[in-house]
Coordinates of C-alpha atoms and ligand atoms in Angstrom, one line a residue:
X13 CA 0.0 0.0 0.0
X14 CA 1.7 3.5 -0.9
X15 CA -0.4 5.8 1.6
X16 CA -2.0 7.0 -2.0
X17 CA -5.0 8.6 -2.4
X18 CA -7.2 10.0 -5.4
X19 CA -10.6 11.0 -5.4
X20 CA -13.7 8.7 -6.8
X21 CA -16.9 9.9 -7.0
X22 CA -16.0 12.7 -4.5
X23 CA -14.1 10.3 -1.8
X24 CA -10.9 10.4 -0.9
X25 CA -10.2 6.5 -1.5
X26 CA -6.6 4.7 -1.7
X27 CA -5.1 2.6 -4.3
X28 CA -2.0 1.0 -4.9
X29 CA 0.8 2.4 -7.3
X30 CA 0.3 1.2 -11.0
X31 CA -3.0 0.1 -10.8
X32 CA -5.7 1.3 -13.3
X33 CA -8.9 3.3 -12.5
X34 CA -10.9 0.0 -12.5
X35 CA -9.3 -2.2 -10.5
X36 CA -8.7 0.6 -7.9
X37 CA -12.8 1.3 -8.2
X38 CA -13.6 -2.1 -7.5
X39 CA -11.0 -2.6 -4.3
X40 CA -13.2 0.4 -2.9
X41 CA -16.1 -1.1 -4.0
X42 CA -17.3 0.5 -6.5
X43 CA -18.1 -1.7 -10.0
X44 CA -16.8 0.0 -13.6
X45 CA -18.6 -2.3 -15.9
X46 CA -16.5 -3.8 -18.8
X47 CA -17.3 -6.3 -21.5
X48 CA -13.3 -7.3 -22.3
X49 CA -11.7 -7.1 -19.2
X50 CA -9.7 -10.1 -17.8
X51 CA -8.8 -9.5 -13.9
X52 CA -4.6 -10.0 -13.7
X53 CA -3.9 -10.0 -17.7
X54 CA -3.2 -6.5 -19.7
X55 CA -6.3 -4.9 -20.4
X56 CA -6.9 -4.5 -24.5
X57 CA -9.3 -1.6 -24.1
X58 CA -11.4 -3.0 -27.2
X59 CA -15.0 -2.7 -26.0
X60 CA -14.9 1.2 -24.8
X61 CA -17.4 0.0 -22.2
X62 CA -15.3 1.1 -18.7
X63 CA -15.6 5.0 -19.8
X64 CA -14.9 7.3 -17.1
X65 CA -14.7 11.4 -16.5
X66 CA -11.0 12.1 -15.3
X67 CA -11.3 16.1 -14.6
X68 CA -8.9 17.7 -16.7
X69 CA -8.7 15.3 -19.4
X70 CA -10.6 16.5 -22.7
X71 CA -12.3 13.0 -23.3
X72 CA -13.6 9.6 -21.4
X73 CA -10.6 7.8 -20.7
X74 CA -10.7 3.9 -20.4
X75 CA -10.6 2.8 -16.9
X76 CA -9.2 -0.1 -17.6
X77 CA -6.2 1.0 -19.0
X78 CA -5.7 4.5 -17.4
X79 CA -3.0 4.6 -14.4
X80 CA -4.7 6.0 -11.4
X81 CA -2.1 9.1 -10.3
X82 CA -2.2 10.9 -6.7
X83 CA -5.2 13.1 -6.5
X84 CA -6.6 12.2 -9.6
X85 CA -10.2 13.4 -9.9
X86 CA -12.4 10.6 -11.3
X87 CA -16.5 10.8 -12.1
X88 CA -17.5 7.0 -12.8
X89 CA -21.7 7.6 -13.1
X90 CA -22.2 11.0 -14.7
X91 CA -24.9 11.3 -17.3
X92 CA -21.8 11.9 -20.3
X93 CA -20.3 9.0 -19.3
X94 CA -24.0 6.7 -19.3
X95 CA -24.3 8.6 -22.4
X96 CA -20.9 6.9 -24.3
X97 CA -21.3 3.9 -22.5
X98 CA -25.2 3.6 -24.2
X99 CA -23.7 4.6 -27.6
X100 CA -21.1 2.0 -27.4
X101 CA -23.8 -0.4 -26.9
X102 CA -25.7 0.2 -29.1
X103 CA -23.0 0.3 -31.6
X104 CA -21.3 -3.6 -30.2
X105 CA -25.9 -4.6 -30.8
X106 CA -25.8 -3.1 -34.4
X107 CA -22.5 -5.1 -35.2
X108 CA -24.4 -8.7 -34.7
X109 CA -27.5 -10.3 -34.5
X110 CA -28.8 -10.3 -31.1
X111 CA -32.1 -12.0 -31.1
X112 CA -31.9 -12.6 -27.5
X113 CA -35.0 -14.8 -26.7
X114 CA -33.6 -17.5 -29.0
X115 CA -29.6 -17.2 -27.2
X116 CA -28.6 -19.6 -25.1
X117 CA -27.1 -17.0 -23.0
X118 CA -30.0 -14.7 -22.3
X119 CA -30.5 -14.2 -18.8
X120 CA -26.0 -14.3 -18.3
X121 CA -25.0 -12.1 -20.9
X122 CA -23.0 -9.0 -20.4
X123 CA -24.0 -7.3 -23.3
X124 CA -27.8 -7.9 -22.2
X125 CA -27.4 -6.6 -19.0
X126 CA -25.7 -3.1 -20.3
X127 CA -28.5 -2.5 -23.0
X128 CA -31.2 -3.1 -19.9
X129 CA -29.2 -1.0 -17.8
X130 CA -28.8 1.6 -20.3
X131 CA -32.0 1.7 -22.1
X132 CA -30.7 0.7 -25.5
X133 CA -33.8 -0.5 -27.8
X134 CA -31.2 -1.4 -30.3
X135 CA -33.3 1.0 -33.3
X136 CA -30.5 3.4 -33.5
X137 CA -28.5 1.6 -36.0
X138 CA -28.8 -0.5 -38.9
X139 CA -28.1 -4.0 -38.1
X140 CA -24.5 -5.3 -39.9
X141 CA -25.2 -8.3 -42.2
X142 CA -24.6 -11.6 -40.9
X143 CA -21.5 -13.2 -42.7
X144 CA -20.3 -16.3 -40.9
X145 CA -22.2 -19.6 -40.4
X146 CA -22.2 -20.9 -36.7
X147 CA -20.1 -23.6 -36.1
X148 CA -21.2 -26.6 -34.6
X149 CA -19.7 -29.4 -35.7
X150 CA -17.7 -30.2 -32.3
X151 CA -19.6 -32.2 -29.5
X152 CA -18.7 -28.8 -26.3
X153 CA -18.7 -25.5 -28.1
X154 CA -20.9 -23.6 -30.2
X155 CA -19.1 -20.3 -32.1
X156 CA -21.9 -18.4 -33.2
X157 CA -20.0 -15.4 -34.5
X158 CA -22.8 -13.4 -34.8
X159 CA -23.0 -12.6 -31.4
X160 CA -19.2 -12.0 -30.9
X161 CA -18.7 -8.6 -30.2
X162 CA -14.6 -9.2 -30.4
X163 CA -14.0 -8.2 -27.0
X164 CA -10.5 -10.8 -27.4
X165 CA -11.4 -12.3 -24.1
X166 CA -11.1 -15.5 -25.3
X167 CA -7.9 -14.9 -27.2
X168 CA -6.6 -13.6 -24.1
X169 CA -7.7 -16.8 -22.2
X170 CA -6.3 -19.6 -24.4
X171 CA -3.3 -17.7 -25.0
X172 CA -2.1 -15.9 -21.6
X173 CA -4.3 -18.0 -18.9
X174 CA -4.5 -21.6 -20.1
X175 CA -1.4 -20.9 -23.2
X176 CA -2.7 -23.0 -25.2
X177 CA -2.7 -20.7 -28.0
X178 CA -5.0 -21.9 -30.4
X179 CA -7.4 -18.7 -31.4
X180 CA -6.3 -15.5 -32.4
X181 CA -8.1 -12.2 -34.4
X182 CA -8.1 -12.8 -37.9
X183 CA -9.6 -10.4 -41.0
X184 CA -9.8 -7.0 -41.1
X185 CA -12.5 -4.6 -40.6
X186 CA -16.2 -5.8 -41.0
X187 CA -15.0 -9.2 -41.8
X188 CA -13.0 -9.3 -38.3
X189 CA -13.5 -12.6 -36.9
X190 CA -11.6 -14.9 -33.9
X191 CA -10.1 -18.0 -35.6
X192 CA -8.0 -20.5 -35.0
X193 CA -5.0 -21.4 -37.1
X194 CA -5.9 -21.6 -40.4
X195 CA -9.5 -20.2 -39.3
X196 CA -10.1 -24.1 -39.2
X197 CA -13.4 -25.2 -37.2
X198 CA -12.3 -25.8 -33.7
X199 CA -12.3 -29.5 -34.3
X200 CA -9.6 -29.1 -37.0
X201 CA -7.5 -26.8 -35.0
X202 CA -4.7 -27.1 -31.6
X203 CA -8.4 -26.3 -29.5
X204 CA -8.0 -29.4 -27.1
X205 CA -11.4 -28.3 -25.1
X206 CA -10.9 -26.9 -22.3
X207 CA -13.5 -24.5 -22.2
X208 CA -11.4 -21.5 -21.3
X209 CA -13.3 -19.4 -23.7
X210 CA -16.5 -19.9 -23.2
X211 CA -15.8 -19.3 -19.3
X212 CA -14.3 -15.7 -20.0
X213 CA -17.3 -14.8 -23.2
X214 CA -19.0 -12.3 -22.1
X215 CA -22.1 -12.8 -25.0
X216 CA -23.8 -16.0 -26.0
X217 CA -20.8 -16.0 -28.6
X218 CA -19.2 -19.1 -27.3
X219 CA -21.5 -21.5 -25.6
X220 CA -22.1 -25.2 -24.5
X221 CA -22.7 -27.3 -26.9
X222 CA -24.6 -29.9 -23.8
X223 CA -26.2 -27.0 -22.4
X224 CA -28.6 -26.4 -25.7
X225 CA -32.4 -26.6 -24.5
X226 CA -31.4 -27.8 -21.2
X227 CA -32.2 -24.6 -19.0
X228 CA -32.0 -21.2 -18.5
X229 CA -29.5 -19.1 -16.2
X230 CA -32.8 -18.4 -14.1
X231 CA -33.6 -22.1 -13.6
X232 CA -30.2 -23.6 -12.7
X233 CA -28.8 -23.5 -8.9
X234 CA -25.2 -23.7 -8.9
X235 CA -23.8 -25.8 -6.2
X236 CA -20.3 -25.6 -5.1
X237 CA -18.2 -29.6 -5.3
X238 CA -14.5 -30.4 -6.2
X239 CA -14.2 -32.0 -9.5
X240 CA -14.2 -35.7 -9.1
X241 CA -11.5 -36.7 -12.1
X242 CA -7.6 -36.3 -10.6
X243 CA -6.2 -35.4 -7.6
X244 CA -5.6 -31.8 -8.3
X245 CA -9.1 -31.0 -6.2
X246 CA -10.4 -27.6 -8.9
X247 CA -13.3 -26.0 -7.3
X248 CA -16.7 -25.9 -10.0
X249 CA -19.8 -25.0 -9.8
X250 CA -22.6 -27.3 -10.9
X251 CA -25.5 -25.5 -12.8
X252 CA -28.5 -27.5 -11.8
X253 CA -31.9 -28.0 -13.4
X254 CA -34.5 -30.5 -11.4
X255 CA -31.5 -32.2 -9.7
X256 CA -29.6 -33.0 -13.3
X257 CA -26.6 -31.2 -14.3
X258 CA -27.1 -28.6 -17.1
X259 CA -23.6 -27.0 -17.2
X260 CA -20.6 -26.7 -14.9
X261 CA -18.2 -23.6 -14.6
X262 CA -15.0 -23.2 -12.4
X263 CA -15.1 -21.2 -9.4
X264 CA -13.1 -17.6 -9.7
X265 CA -10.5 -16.9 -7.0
X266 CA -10.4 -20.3 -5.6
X267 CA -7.3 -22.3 -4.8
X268 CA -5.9 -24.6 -6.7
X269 CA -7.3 -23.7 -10.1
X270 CA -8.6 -20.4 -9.8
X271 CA -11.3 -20.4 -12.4
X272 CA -9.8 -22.9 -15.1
X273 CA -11.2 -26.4 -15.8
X274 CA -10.0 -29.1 -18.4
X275 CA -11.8 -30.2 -20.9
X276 CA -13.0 -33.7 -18.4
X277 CA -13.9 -31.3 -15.5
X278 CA -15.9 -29.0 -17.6
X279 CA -17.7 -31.1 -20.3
X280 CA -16.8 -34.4 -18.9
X281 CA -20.1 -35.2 -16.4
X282 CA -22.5 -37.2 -18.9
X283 CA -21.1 -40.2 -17.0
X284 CA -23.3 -39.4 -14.3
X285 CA -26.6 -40.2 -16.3
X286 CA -25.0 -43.2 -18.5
X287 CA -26.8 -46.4 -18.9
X288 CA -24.0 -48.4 -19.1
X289 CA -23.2 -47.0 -15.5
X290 CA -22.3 -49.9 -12.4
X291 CA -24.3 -48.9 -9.6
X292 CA -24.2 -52.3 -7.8
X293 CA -21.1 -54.5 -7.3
X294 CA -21.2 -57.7 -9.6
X295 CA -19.3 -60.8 -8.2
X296 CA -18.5 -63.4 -11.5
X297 CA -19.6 -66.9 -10.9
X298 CA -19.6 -69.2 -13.9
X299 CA -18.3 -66.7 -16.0
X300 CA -20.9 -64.5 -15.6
X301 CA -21.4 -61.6 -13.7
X302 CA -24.6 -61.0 -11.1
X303 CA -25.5 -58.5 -8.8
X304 CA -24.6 -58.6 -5.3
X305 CA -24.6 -56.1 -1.7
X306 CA -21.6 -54.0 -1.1
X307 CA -21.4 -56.2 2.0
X308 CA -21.9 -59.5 0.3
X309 CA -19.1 -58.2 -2.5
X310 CA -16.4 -57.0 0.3
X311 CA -16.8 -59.8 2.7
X312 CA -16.0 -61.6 -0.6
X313 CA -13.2 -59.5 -1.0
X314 CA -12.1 -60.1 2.4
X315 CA -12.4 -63.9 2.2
X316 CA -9.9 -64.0 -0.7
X317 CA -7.3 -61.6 0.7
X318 CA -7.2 -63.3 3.6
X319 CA -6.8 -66.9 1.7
X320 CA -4.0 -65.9 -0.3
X321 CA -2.1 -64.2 2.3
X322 CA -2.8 -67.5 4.7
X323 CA -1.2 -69.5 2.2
X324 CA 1.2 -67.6 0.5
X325 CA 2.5 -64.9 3.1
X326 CA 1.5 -61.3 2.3
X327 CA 4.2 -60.4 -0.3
X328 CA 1.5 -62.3 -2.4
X329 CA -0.8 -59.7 -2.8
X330 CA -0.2 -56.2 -4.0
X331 CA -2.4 -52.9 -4.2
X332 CA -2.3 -50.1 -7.1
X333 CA -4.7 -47.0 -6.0
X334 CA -6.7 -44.6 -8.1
X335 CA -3.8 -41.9 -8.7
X336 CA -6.7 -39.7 -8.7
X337 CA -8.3 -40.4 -6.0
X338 CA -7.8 -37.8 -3.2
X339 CA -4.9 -38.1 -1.2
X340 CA -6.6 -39.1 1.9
X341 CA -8.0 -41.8 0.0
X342 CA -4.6 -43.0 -1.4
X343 CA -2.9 -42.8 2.3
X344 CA -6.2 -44.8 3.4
X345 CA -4.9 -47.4 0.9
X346 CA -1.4 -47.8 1.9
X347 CA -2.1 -47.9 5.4
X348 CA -4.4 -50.6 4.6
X349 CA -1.5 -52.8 2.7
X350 CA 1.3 -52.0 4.8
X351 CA -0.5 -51.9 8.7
X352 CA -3.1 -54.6 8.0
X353 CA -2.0 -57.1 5.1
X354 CA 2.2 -56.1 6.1
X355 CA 3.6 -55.7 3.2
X356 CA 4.9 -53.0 0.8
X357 CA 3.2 -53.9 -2.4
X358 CA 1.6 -50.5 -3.1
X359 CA 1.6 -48.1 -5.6
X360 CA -0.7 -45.8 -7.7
X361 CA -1.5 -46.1 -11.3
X362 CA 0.0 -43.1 -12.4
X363 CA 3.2 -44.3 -12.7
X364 CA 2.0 -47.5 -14.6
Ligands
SF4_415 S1 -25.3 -12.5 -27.1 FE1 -26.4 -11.4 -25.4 S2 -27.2 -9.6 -26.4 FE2 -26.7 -11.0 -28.0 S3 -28.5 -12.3 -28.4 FE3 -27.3 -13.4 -26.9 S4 -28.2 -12.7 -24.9 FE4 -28.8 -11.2 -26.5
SF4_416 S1 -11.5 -24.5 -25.7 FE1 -9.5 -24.0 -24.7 S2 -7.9 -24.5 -26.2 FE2 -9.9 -24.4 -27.3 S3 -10.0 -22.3 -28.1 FE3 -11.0 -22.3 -26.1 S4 -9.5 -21.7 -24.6 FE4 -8.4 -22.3 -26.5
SF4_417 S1 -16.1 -15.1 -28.9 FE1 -16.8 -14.1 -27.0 S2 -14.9 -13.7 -25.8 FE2 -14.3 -14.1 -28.0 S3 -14.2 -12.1 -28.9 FE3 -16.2 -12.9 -29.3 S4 -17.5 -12.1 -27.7 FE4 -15.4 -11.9 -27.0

């Protein structure tokens, strides 16, 4: 903390050397709304959303990428500033074709949500032709790049948070469009799926492919869990429709992953609802498997560890846990081969 102060909306507020007008609004609590902001990467300052009145400056600046400086005199809510922020709307509305009531992300878009808030009707503009097809020949995402507004968010999110750098901007001008290499279908291209993009997209631009006509934002619950694949424990949030999982997104600001998924964390929870799932043990008998109790299967279990070891000493069996399992699960698993069975035939499968 420098002992810095400037002046927001009238207050005397601190912030810390270097850091731009909107990230020192939102440490005092006050929200700069932005459409291509990424918290901790360099701000782009493409979507001319986070306008702001610096006095003494001739025009908005860009909160995002203006350096607060020691009394600086900021206005963040005047009527100039809702007046450019309602143009710029309406301008980022006129570019695609936003026919919310058929987008899958009506009710969680941030484009929505500044037109409400600034009473855009969207008639001040011609609407721009639509020139790309949507692209939907992958089983996660949907690009519909008619509702990309080219805020580079998801640029910014394959390349500098998960650096897999597989998208970029490509074309010029009207025909500006985010591609991948080649401005191959994602299918075709380095994409390996992690979702990164759709996470950051502020429009229904990039959306789940799974979540299609399963529910809306305003029917889901999200309910907090750990993601159940490996032993890295990321933090998600389940998007829940009548108890069946519509969507899941990672939890922001949360140890270890701090809103990144893979591809099996995000997309990866059909298993849940499979058919072909086991939900009962099956002991084989005659070569053929049948149903049986947990405790008829592990008293099984039991029976034959115990034979083996009886007759052949306990170097004759051996144990290989779930390297994803969670750790106390694979300690768990060694105590039970080296305390009870006494011997030192464990391991885990990721080294297999
Ligand atoms: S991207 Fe947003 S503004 Fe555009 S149609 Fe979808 S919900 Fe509406
Ligand atoms: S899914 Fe992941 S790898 Fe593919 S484009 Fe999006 S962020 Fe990049
Ligand atoms: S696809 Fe989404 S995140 Fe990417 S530029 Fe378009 S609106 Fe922004």
């Amino acid at each position: 903390m420098s002992g810095a102060t400037f002046i927001l909306n009238g207050r005397s507020v601190p912030f810390k050397l270097g850091q731009s007008i909107l990230d020192a609004a939102r440490d005092n609590g006050v929200e700069i709304p932005t459409l291509c902001y990424l918290k901790g990467l360099a701000p782009s300052g493409a979507c001319r959303i986070c306008l702001v009145e610096v006095t003494g400056a001739r025009s908005l600046m860009a909160a995002c990428s203006t350096p607060v400086a020691p009394a600086m005199e900021v206005f963040t809510d005047t009527p100039r500033v809702h007046q450019a922020r309602k143009l710029n709307t309406e301008l980022l509305l006129a570019a695609g074709r936003h026919d919310c009531i058929l987008c899958e992300a009506n009710g969680d878009c941030g484009l929505q949500e500044l037109a409400y808030r600034y009473g855009v009707d969207g008639s001040s503009f011609p609407r721009s032709e639509h020139i790309y097809p949507t692209e939907q020949e992958n089983p996660f995402i949907v690009r519909d790049f008619s509702r990309c507004i080219l805020c580079g968010r998801c640029v910014q999110a394959c390349n500098q948070i998960v650096v897999n750098r597989a998208i970029s901007q490509g074309y010029r001008g009207k025909d500006s469009k985010i591609v991948t290499g080649g401005d191959r279908p994602y299918h075709e291209s380095d994409c390996v799926f992690c979702g990164q993009c759709v996470e950051v997209c502020p429009t229904g631009a990039l959306t789940e492919k799974k979540l299609r006509g399963q529910g809306r934002p305003w029917e889901t619950k999200r309910i907090r869990t750990t993601c159940p694949y490996c032993g890295v424990g990321c933090q998600m949030w389940l998007h829940v429709k009548e108890d069946r999982i519509v969507k899941v997104t990672a939890v922001e600001g949360a140890a270890p992953n701090d809103g990144r998924l893979c591809v099996k964390g995000r997309f990866g929870y059909d298993f849940l609802y499979s058919e072909d799932r086991l939900k009962t043990p099956l002991i084989r008998e005659n070569g053929r498997f049948r149903e049986a109790s947990w405790d008829e299967a592990l008293d099984l279990v039991t029976a034959k560890f115990k034979e083996i070891i009886d007759r052949d000493g306990p170097d004759a069996v051996a144990g290989v846990s779930c390297a994803r399992s969670i750790n106390e699960d694979s300690y768990q698993m060694q105590k039970l081969f080296r305390a009870v069975f006494k011997t030192n035939n464990i391991d885990h499968c990721a080294r297999t």
